[in-house]
PDB file of C-alpha atoms in Angstrom:
ATOM      1  CA  MET V 130      29.117 -60.881  31.610  1.00  0.00           C
ATOM      2  CA  ALA V 131      29.961 -60.326  27.933  1.00  0.00           C
ATOM      3  CA  GLN V 132      33.618 -59.829  27.099  1.00  0.00           C
ATOM      4  CA  LEU V 133      34.617 -56.646  25.322  1.00  0.00           C
ATOM      5  CA  LYS V 134      35.783 -57.305  21.790  1.00  0.00           C
ATOM      6  CA  THR V 135      39.453 -56.618  21.186  1.00  0.00           C
ATOM      7  CA  PHE V 136      40.920 -55.664  17.820  1.00  0.00           C
ATOM      8  CA  PRO V 137      44.193 -56.909  16.396  1.00  0.00           C
ATOM      9  CA  THR V 138      46.952 -54.439  17.099  1.00  0.00           C
ATOM     10  CA  LYS V 139      48.570 -55.036  13.699  1.00  0.00           C
ATOM     11  CA  ARG V 140      45.536 -54.062  11.582  1.00  0.00           C
ATOM     12  CA  SER V 141      46.284 -51.143   9.284  1.00  0.00           C
ATOM     13  CA  TRP V 142      43.756 -48.289   8.944  1.00  0.00           C
ATOM     14  CA  THR V 143      43.866 -45.504   6.368  1.00  0.00           C
ATOM     15  CA  ASP V 144      42.142 -42.138   6.615  1.00  0.00           C
ATOM     16  CA  LEU V 145      40.294 -41.618   3.303  1.00  0.00           C
ATOM     17  CA  ASP V 146      39.739 -38.298   1.588  1.00  0.00           C
ATOM     18  CA  PHE V 147      36.314 -37.481   0.166  1.00  0.00           C
ATOM     19  CA  GLU V 148      34.358 -34.670  -1.409  1.00  0.00           C
ATOM     20  CA  LEU V 149      30.768 -33.593  -0.757  1.00  0.00           C
ATOM     21  CA  ASP V 150      28.062 -32.931  -3.319  1.00  0.00           C
ATOM     22  CA  ALA V 151      24.401 -31.949  -3.039  1.00  0.00           C
ATOM     23  CA  GLY V 152      23.133 -35.508  -2.654  1.00  0.00           C
ATOM     24  CA  PHE V 153      20.041 -36.777  -4.407  1.00  0.00           C
ATOM     25  CA  GLY V 154      18.205 -33.460  -4.074  1.00  0.00           C
ATOM     26  CA  SER V 155      20.565 -31.127  -5.883  1.00  0.00           C
ATOM     27  CA  ARG V 156      17.593 -29.365  -7.487  1.00  0.00           C
ATOM     28  CA  ALA V 157      14.767 -29.888  -5.031  1.00  0.00           C
ATOM     29  CA  HIS V 158      13.760 -31.666  -1.853  1.00  0.00           C
ATOM     30  CA  ILE V 159      10.072 -32.557  -1.902  1.00  0.00           C
ATOM     31  CA  GLY V 160       8.509 -33.799   1.319  1.00  0.00           C
ATOM     32  CA  MET V 161       5.257 -35.736   1.259  1.00  0.00           C
ATOM     33  CA  VAL V 162       2.865 -36.759   4.017  1.00  0.00           C
ATOM     34  CA  VAL V 163       0.930 -39.870   3.014  1.00  0.00           C
ATOM     35  CA  ILE V 164      -2.140 -41.131   4.887  1.00  0.00           C
ATOM     36  CA  SER V 165      -1.412 -44.501   6.488  1.00  0.00           C
ATOM     37  CA  ASN V 166      -4.178 -46.336   4.628  1.00  0.00           C
ATOM     38  CA  ASP V 167      -3.166 -44.998   1.197  1.00  0.00           C
ATOM     39  CA  GLN V 168      -2.102 -47.820  -1.124  1.00  0.00           C
ATOM     40  CA  THR V 169      -1.358 -45.800  -4.264  1.00  0.00           C
ATOM     41  CA  LEU V 170       0.243 -42.385  -3.825  1.00  0.00           C
ATOM     42  CA  SER V 171       3.740 -43.507  -2.794  1.00  0.00           C
ATOM     43  CA  ARG V 172       4.184 -45.685  -5.867  1.00  0.00           C
ATOM     44  CA  GLU V 173       2.785 -43.178  -8.356  1.00  0.00           C
ATOM     45  CA  ALA V 174       4.641 -40.229  -6.811  1.00  0.00           C
ATOM     46  CA  ARG V 175       7.984 -42.041  -6.981  1.00  0.00           C
ATOM     47  CA  ALA V 176       7.390 -42.748 -10.665  1.00  0.00           C
ATOM     48  CA  MET V 177       6.316 -39.200 -11.520  1.00  0.00           C
ATOM     49  CA  LEU V 178       9.059 -37.498  -9.514  1.00  0.00           C
ATOM     50  CA  ASP V 179      11.876 -39.737 -10.728  1.00  0.00           C
ATOM     51  CA  LEU V 180      13.901 -36.855 -12.138  1.00  0.00           C
ATOM     52  CA  PRO V 181      17.616 -36.073 -11.861  1.00  0.00           C
ATOM     53  CA  GLY V 182      18.295 -33.876  -8.851  1.00  0.00           C
ATOM     54  CA  VAL V 183      14.820 -34.258  -7.359  1.00  0.00           C
ATOM     55  CA  ALA V 184      14.604 -36.032  -3.995  1.00  0.00           C
ATOM     56  CA  LEU V 185      11.319 -37.276  -2.572  1.00  0.00           C
ATOM     57  CA  TYR V 186      11.128 -37.931   1.164  1.00  0.00           C
ATOM     58  CA  GLU V 187       7.894 -39.055   2.775  1.00  0.00           C
ATOM     59  CA  SER V 188       6.339 -39.876   6.092  1.00  0.00           C
ATOM     60  CA  ARG V 189       2.995 -41.362   7.048  1.00  0.00           C
ATOM     61  CA  VAL V 190       0.253 -40.000   9.263  1.00  0.00           C
ATOM     62  CA  LEU V 191      -2.328 -42.290  10.852  1.00  0.00           C
ATOM     63  CA  ALA V 192      -5.612 -42.279   8.979  1.00  0.00           C
ATOM     64  CA  ALA V 193      -8.434 -40.622  10.876  1.00  0.00           C
ATOM     65  CA  ARG V 194     -10.916 -42.948   9.157  1.00  0.00           C
ATOM     66  CA  GLN V 195     -10.950 -46.496  10.418  1.00  0.00           C
ATOM     67  CA  LYS V 196     -11.475 -49.529   8.191  1.00  0.00           C
ATOM     68  CA  ASN V 197     -15.121 -50.280   7.361  1.00  0.00           C
ATOM     69  CA  LYS V 198     -16.128 -46.775   8.428  1.00  0.00           C
ATOM     70  CA  ALA V 199     -17.620 -44.196   6.086  1.00  0.00           C
ATOM     71  CA  VAL V 200     -15.755 -41.120   4.882  1.00  0.00           C
ATOM     72  CA  THR V 201     -17.293 -38.072   6.576  1.00  0.00           C
ATOM     73  CA  MET V 202     -16.372 -34.403   6.750  1.00  0.00           C
ATOM     74  CA  GLU V 203     -15.850 -34.656  10.514  1.00  0.00           C
ATOM     75  CA  VAL V 204     -13.389 -37.519  10.082  1.00  0.00           C
ATOM     76  CA  LEU V 205     -11.551 -35.648   7.333  1.00  0.00           C
ATOM     77  CA  ARG V 206     -11.169 -32.581   9.572  1.00  0.00           C
ATOM     78  CA  LYS V 207      -9.526 -34.756  12.236  1.00  0.00           C
ATOM     79  CA  GLN V 208      -6.801 -35.664   9.743  1.00  0.00           C
ATOM     80  CA  ALA V 209      -5.125 -32.349  10.580  1.00  0.00           C
ATOM     81  CA  ASP V 210      -4.449 -33.367  14.190  1.00  0.00           C
ATOM     82  CA  ASP V 211      -1.167 -35.213  13.603  1.00  0.00           C
ATOM     83  CA  ILE V 212       0.195 -33.401  10.549  1.00  0.00           C
ATOM     84  CA  ASP V 213       2.852 -31.456  12.482  1.00  0.00           C
ATOM     85  CA  LEU V 214       4.450 -34.644  13.801  1.00  0.00           C
ATOM     86  CA  ALA V 215       4.309 -36.294  10.379  1.00  0.00           C
ATOM     87  CA  VAL V 216       6.075 -33.307   8.807  1.00  0.00           C
ATOM     88  CA  ARG V 217       8.834 -33.497  11.446  1.00  0.00           C
ATOM     89  CA  GLN V 218       9.471 -37.101  10.414  1.00  0.00           C
ATOM     90  CA  ILE V 219       9.911 -36.424   6.693  1.00  0.00           C
ATOM     91  CA  ASN V 220      13.612 -35.582   6.808  1.00  0.00           C
ATOM     92  CA  ASN V 221      15.162 -34.091   9.929  1.00  0.00           C
ATOM     93  CA  LEU V 222      18.529 -33.451   8.276  1.00  0.00           C
ATOM     94  CA  ARG V 223      17.345 -30.959   5.670  1.00  0.00           C
ATOM     95  CA  PRO V 224      14.075 -28.978   5.486  1.00  0.00           C
ATOM     96  CA  SER V 225      11.926 -29.643   2.423  1.00  0.00           C
ATOM     97  CA  ASP V 226      11.609 -27.012  -0.300  1.00  0.00           C
ATOM     98  CA  VAL V 227       8.021 -28.099  -0.875  1.00  0.00           C
ATOM     99  CA  VAL V 228       5.798 -30.156   1.426  1.00  0.00           C
ATOM    100  CA  ALA V 229       2.814 -31.949  -0.085  1.00  0.00           C
ATOM    101  CA  LEU V 230      -0.058 -33.438   1.886  1.00  0.00           C
ATOM    102  CA  GLY V 231      -1.384 -36.562   0.177  1.00  0.00           C
ATOM    103  CA  CYS V 232      -5.148 -36.662   0.671  1.00  0.00           C
ATOM    104  CA  THR V 233      -7.500 -34.836  -1.692  1.00  0.00           C
ATOM    105  CA  SER V 234     -10.680 -34.865   0.379  1.00  0.00           C
ATOM    106  CA  ALA V 235      -8.957 -34.097   3.704  1.00  0.00           C
ATOM    107  CA  ALA V 236      -7.073 -31.212   2.108  1.00  0.00           C
ATOM    108  CA  LEU V 237     -10.343 -29.820   0.760  1.00  0.00           C
ATOM    109  CA  ILE V 238     -12.093 -29.978   4.134  1.00  0.00           C
ATOM    110  CA  ILE V 239      -9.144 -28.781   6.234  1.00  0.00           C
ATOM    111  CA  GLY V 240      -8.398 -25.958   3.813  1.00  0.00           C
ATOM    112  CA  PRO V 241      -5.103 -24.683   2.379  1.00  0.00           C
ATOM    113  CA  ASP V 242      -4.553 -21.995   5.022  1.00  0.00           C
ATOM    114  CA  GLU V 243      -4.838 -24.460   7.912  1.00  0.00           C
ATOM    115  CA  LEU V 244      -2.606 -26.961   6.125  1.00  0.00           C
ATOM    116  CA  ARG V 245      -0.012 -24.281   5.506  1.00  0.00           C
ATOM    117  CA  ARG V 246      -0.089 -23.293   9.181  1.00  0.00           C
ATOM    118  CA  HIS V 247       0.572 -26.868  10.326  1.00  0.00           C
ATOM    119  CA  ILE V 248       3.368 -27.452   7.844  1.00  0.00           C
ATOM    120  CA  GLN V 249       5.093 -24.108   8.314  1.00  0.00           C
ATOM    121  CA  ASN V 250       5.055 -24.654  12.069  1.00  0.00           C
ATOM    122  CA  VAL V 251       7.794 -27.157  11.281  1.00  0.00           C
ATOM    123  CA  HIS V 252       9.340 -25.821   8.057  1.00  0.00           C
ATOM    124  CA  PRO V 253       8.630 -22.063   8.009  1.00  0.00           C
ATOM    125  CA  ASN V 254      10.138 -21.563   4.559  1.00  0.00           C
ATOM    126  CA  ALA V 255       8.557 -24.539   2.804  1.00  0.00           C
ATOM    127  CA  LEU V 256       6.064 -24.030   0.020  1.00  0.00           C
ATOM    128  CA  VAL V 257       2.930 -26.102   0.534  1.00  0.00           C
ATOM    129  CA  THR V 258       0.599 -28.006  -1.749  1.00  0.00           C
ATOM    130  CA  ASP V 259      -1.994 -30.762  -1.622  1.00  0.00           C
ATOM    131  CA  PRO V 260      -3.967 -32.684  -4.256  1.00  0.00           C
ATOM    132  CA  PHE V 261      -6.944 -30.339  -4.319  1.00  0.00           C
ATOM    133  CA  THR V 262      -4.730 -27.255  -4.544  1.00  0.00           C
ATOM    134  CA  GLY V 263      -2.829 -29.063  -7.311  1.00  0.00           C
ATOM    135  CA  ILE V 264      -6.058 -29.826  -9.176  1.00  0.00           C
ATOM    136  CA  VAL V 265      -7.098 -26.169  -9.029  1.00  0.00           C
ATOM    137  CA  ALA V 266      -3.660 -25.038 -10.240  1.00  0.00           C
ATOM    138  CA  ALA V 267      -3.790 -27.629 -13.029  1.00  0.00           C
ATOM    139  CA  LEU V 268      -7.214 -26.460 -14.215  1.00  0.00           C
ATOM    140  CA  ARG V 269      -5.880 -22.912 -14.445  1.00  0.00           C
ATOM    141  CA  ALA V 270      -2.703 -23.993 -16.212  1.00  0.00           C
ATOM    142  CA  LEU V 271      -4.659 -25.983 -18.814  1.00  0.00           C
ATOM    143  CA  GLY V 272      -7.281 -23.264 -19.255  1.00  0.00           C
ATOM    144  CA  SER V 273     -10.069 -25.715 -18.395  1.00  0.00           C
ATOM    145  CA  GLN V 274     -13.619 -24.365 -18.561  1.00  0.00           C
ATOM    146  CA  ARG V 275     -15.967 -27.323 -18.975  1.00  0.00           C
ATOM    147  CA  ILE V 276     -15.093 -30.152 -16.658  1.00  0.00           C
ATOM    148  CA  ALA V 277     -16.101 -33.756 -16.032  1.00  0.00           C
ATOM    149  CA  TYR V 278     -15.560 -35.194 -12.567  1.00  0.00           C
ATOM    150  CA  VAL V 279     -15.061 -38.758 -11.282  1.00  0.00           C
ATOM    151  CA  SER V 280     -14.363 -39.895  -7.709  1.00  0.00           C
ATOM    152  CA  PRO V 281     -15.135 -42.611  -5.149  1.00  0.00           C
ATOM    153  CA  TYR V 282     -16.420 -40.082  -2.591  1.00  0.00           C
ATOM    154  CA  PRO V 283     -19.845 -39.904  -0.916  1.00  0.00           C
ATOM    155  CA  ARG V 284     -22.113 -37.422  -2.656  1.00  0.00           C
ATOM    156  CA  ASP V 285     -21.798 -34.656  -0.022  1.00  0.00           C
ATOM    157  CA  ILE V 286     -17.995 -34.643  -0.199  1.00  0.00           C
ATOM    158  CA  ALA V 287     -18.010 -34.880  -3.998  1.00  0.00           C
ATOM    159  CA  GLU V 288     -20.418 -31.942  -4.252  1.00  0.00           C
ATOM    160  CA  ARG V 289     -18.244 -29.921  -1.847  1.00  0.00           C
ATOM    161  CA  MET V 290     -15.246 -30.622  -4.083  1.00  0.00           C
ATOM    162  CA  ILE V 291     -17.154 -29.749  -7.235  1.00  0.00           C
ATOM    163  CA  THR V 292     -18.158 -26.439  -5.652  1.00  0.00           C
ATOM    164  CA  GLY V 293     -14.484 -25.775  -4.938  1.00  0.00           C
ATOM    165  CA  ILE V 294     -13.565 -26.598  -8.513  1.00  0.00           C
ATOM    166  CA  GLU V 295     -16.239 -24.312  -9.893  1.00  0.00           C
ATOM    167  CA  ALA V 296     -14.955 -21.476  -7.701  1.00  0.00           C
ATOM    168  CA  THR V 297     -11.990 -21.338 -10.098  1.00  0.00           C
ATOM    169  CA  GLY V 298     -14.326 -20.164 -12.877  1.00  0.00           C
ATOM    170  CA  GLY V 299     -14.969 -23.428 -14.702  1.00  0.00           C
ATOM    171  CA  GLU V 300     -18.142 -25.495 -14.738  1.00  0.00           C
ATOM    172  CA  VAL V 301     -18.489 -29.162 -13.825  1.00  0.00           C
ATOM    173  CA  VAL V 302     -21.090 -30.292 -16.338  1.00  0.00           C
ATOM    174  CA  VAL V 303     -21.077 -34.038 -15.693  1.00  0.00           C
ATOM    175  CA  ALA V 304     -19.976 -36.233 -12.797  1.00  0.00           C
ATOM    176  CA  GLY V 305     -19.675 -39.908 -11.937  1.00  0.00           C
ATOM    177  CA  ALA V 306     -19.041 -41.794  -8.696  1.00  0.00           C
ATOM    178  CA  PHE V 307     -17.711 -45.289  -8.128  1.00  0.00           C
ATOM    179  CA  HIS V 308     -20.331 -47.076  -6.073  1.00  0.00           C
ATOM    180  CA  ASN V 309     -20.892 -50.457  -4.465  1.00  0.00           C
ATOM    181  CA  ALA V 310     -24.099 -50.804  -2.457  1.00  0.00           C
ATOM    182  CA  ASN V 311     -22.750 -53.930  -0.760  1.00  0.00           C
ATOM    183  CA  GLY V 312     -19.259 -52.686   0.074  1.00  0.00           C
ATOM    184  CA  ASN V 313     -17.289 -49.802   1.542  1.00  0.00           C
ATOM    185  CA  ILE V 314     -15.959 -47.682  -1.285  1.00  0.00           C
ATOM    186  CA  GLY V 315     -13.470 -45.998   1.036  1.00  0.00           C
ATOM    187  CA  ASP V 316     -11.740 -49.344   1.544  1.00  0.00           C
ATOM    188  CA  GLU V 317     -12.248 -50.542  -2.027  1.00  0.00           C
ATOM    189  CA  ALA V 318     -10.959 -47.432  -3.830  1.00  0.00           C
ATOM    190  CA  PRO V 319      -7.275 -48.496  -4.052  1.00  0.00           C
ATOM    191  CA  PHE V 320      -8.305 -51.812  -5.570  1.00  0.00           C
ATOM    192  CA  ILE V 321     -10.364 -50.373  -8.431  1.00  0.00           C
ATOM    193  CA  SER V 322      -8.442 -51.534 -11.482  1.00  0.00           C
ATOM    194  CA  PRO V 323      -6.870 -49.061 -13.914  1.00  0.00           C
ATOM    195  CA  ALA V 324      -9.009 -50.674 -16.646  1.00  0.00           C
ATOM    196  CA  SER V 325     -12.152 -49.819 -14.638  1.00  0.00           C
ATOM    197  CA  ILE V 326     -10.932 -46.267 -14.167  1.00  0.00           C
ATOM    198  CA  GLU V 327     -10.325 -45.912 -17.906  1.00  0.00           C
ATOM    199  CA  LEU V 328     -13.753 -47.330 -18.721  1.00  0.00           C
ATOM    200  CA  ALA V 329     -15.419 -45.008 -16.209  1.00  0.00           C
ATOM    201  CA  ALA V 330     -13.579 -42.012 -17.625  1.00  0.00           C
ATOM    202  CA  THR V 331     -14.649 -42.685 -21.191  1.00  0.00           C
ATOM    203  CA  ARG V 332     -18.227 -43.400 -20.078  1.00  0.00           C
ATOM    204  CA  VAL V 333     -18.546 -40.102 -18.209  1.00  0.00           C
ATOM    205  CA  ILE V 334     -16.963 -38.091 -21.003  1.00  0.00           C
ATOM    206  CA  ASN V 335     -18.870 -39.796 -23.827  1.00  0.00           C
ATOM    207  CA  GLY V 336     -21.141 -37.254 -25.485  1.00  0.00           C
ATOM    208  CA  ALA V 337     -20.358 -34.548 -22.939  1.00  0.00           C
ATOM    209  CA  ASP V 338     -19.211 -31.097 -24.001  1.00  0.00           C
ATOM    210  CA  VAL V 339     -16.119 -30.950 -21.782  1.00  0.00           C
ATOM    211  CA  ASP V 340     -12.446 -30.107 -22.227  1.00  0.00           C
ATOM    212  CA  THR V 341     -11.056 -31.721 -19.053  1.00  0.00           C
ATOM    213  CA  LEU V 342     -11.699 -34.720 -16.833  1.00  0.00           C
ATOM    214  CA  VAL V 343     -10.757 -34.668 -13.127  1.00  0.00           C
ATOM    215  CA  ILE V 344     -10.274 -38.007 -11.358  1.00  0.00           C
ATOM    216  CA  ALA V 345     -10.113 -37.169  -7.652  1.00  0.00           C
ATOM    217  CA  CYS V 346      -8.674 -39.287  -4.810  1.00  0.00           C
ATOM    218  CA  THR V 347      -5.053 -40.279  -4.227  1.00  0.00           C
ATOM    219  CA  GLN V 348      -6.136 -43.917  -3.942  1.00  0.00           C
ATOM    220  CA  MET V 349      -7.135 -44.048  -7.635  1.00  0.00           C
ATOM    221  CA  ARG V 350      -4.565 -46.034  -9.645  1.00  0.00           C
ATOM    222  CA  ALA V 351      -4.951 -43.789 -12.665  1.00  0.00           C
ATOM    223  CA  ALA V 352      -1.335 -42.947 -13.522  1.00  0.00           C
ATOM    224  CA  SER V 353      -0.888 -45.831 -15.949  1.00  0.00           C
ATOM    225  CA  VAL V 354      -3.922 -44.829 -18.043  1.00  0.00           C
ATOM    226  CA  ILE V 355      -3.477 -41.037 -18.203  1.00  0.00           C
ATOM    227  CA  ASP V 356      -1.974 -41.004 -21.687  1.00  0.00           C
ATOM    228  CA  SER V 357      -4.430 -43.599 -22.970  1.00  0.00           C
ATOM    229  CA  ILE V 358      -7.473 -41.679 -21.738  1.00  0.00           C
ATOM    230  CA  GLU V 359      -6.200 -38.417 -23.211  1.00  0.00           C
ATOM    231  CA  LYS V 360      -5.583 -40.078 -26.573  1.00  0.00           C
ATOM    232  CA  GLN V 361      -8.981 -41.804 -26.621  1.00  0.00           C
ATOM    233  CA  THR V 362     -11.005 -38.784 -25.582  1.00  0.00           C
ATOM    234  CA  ALA V 363      -8.941 -35.843 -26.864  1.00  0.00           C
ATOM    235  CA  LYS V 364      -9.535 -34.229 -23.444  1.00  0.00           C
ATOM    236  CA  HIS V 365      -7.135 -33.140 -20.740  1.00  0.00           C
ATOM    237  CA  LEU V 366      -6.944 -35.487 -17.766  1.00  0.00           C
ATOM    238  CA  ILE V 367      -6.103 -34.378 -14.233  1.00  0.00           C
ATOM    239  CA  THR V 368      -5.703 -36.922 -11.440  1.00  0.00           C
ATOM    240  CA  SER V 369      -5.061 -36.197  -7.773  1.00  0.00           C
ATOM    241  CA  ASN V 370      -1.610 -37.780  -7.706  1.00  0.00           C
ATOM    242  CA  GLN V 371      -0.567 -36.302 -11.046  1.00  0.00           C
ATOM    243  CA  ALA V 372      -1.689 -32.798 -10.022  1.00  0.00           C
ATOM    244  CA  LEU V 373       0.012 -33.084  -6.624  1.00  0.00           C
ATOM    245  CA  CYS V 374       3.353 -34.161  -8.121  1.00  0.00           C
ATOM    246  CA  TRP V 375       3.207 -31.655 -10.989  1.00  0.00           C
ATOM    247  CA  HIS V 376       2.387 -28.779  -8.644  1.00  0.00           C
ATOM    248  CA  ALA V 377       5.138 -29.761  -6.197  1.00  0.00           C
ATOM    249  CA  LEU V 378       7.668 -29.840  -9.038  1.00  0.00           C
ATOM    250  CA  ARG V 379       6.592 -26.489 -10.409  1.00  0.00           C
ATOM    251  CA  LEU V 380       6.619 -24.859  -6.953  1.00  0.00           C
ATOM    252  CA  ALA V 381      10.147 -26.225  -6.487  1.00  0.00           C
ATOM    253  CA  GLY V 382      11.208 -24.457  -9.685  1.00  0.00           C
ATOM    254  CA  CYS V 383      11.472 -27.598 -11.816  1.00  0.00           C
ATOM    255  CA  SER V 384      10.006 -26.832 -15.238  1.00  0.00           C
ATOM    256  CA  ASP V 385      10.792 -30.189 -16.855  1.00  0.00           C
ATOM    257  CA  ALA V 386       8.375 -31.423 -19.528  1.00  0.00           C
ATOM    258  CA  VAL V 387       8.028 -35.059 -18.493  1.00  0.00           C
ATOM    259  CA  PRO V 388       6.496 -37.581 -20.911  1.00  0.00           C
ATOM    260  CA  GLY V 389       4.109 -40.291 -19.821  1.00  0.00           C
ATOM    261  CA  TRP V 390       1.946 -38.343 -17.401  1.00  0.00           C
ATOM    262  CA  GLY V 391      -0.365 -36.421 -19.689  1.00  0.00           C
ATOM    263  CA  GLN V 392      -0.471 -32.926 -21.085  1.00  0.00           C
ATOM    264  CA  LEU V 393      -0.264 -31.415 -17.619  1.00  0.00           C
ATOM    265  CA  PHE V 394       3.367 -32.491 -17.245  1.00  0.00           C
ATOM    266  CA  GLN V 395       4.159 -30.572 -20.421  1.00  0.00           C
ATOM    267  CA  THR V 396       2.683 -27.407 -18.923  1.00  0.00           C
ATOM    268  CA  GLY V 397       3.945 -24.682 -16.610  1.00  0.00           C
ATOM    269  CA  LEU V 398       2.082 -22.841 -13.865  1.00  0.00           C
ATOM    270  CA  ALA V 399      -0.465 -20.265 -14.990  1.00  0.00           C
ATOM    271  CA  PRO V 400       0.759 -16.681 -14.687  1.00  0.00           C
TER     272      PRO V 400
END
């Protein structure tokens, strides 16, 4: 049987005074639910939301899609099943001011009302966003009317997203999809190089009468080439992760103009 540890009777202890402050999130607590197979969002979100007084807390939810399986609308709908539990695990000491769900296609298929219901089951007062909602808000904020679209999604999901984008009043006039006939693009998406993303963006935009390019999917490692693409093309660029982080910040009342992440991060919410 283990012996209980005894402490020297002559050791001196001092009670220490301290003061409390607001912690890391003096301005805003942003909670984020990341899909378990996502390789990109956590890193890009931490870079984009690295602002004084802004705290980012995240949890993960198991991916409904299994490796080597295709992305389907049915699978994306199932992603809602475990959201409540994932939200509870974000930060159980302080409710989030804004909760963001990190999957563009799942958010589109589940729908903002259903997402809000799941999240506000846990944090009734939290504002809610997701990448697709962020993209729509970004298009409005930038006044986008003629849009180019790039994603790694199957055609049916991409067309569903384009329809949602056009419901905002703009027109998607040209689109491109990353494709590999001998692979599974769902698994390969996070490993598409930023250089390939930049090349694809310029190829789709080239010669097209557009004012904005949307690169959809939180797996796309596009953050590092946002400024470069905007400079090369003289078009606005909206990516899933950029739009999600920007919208979460603006909903939290943070109006900072942050360099390095494109024109969107210099812009406020549309009236």
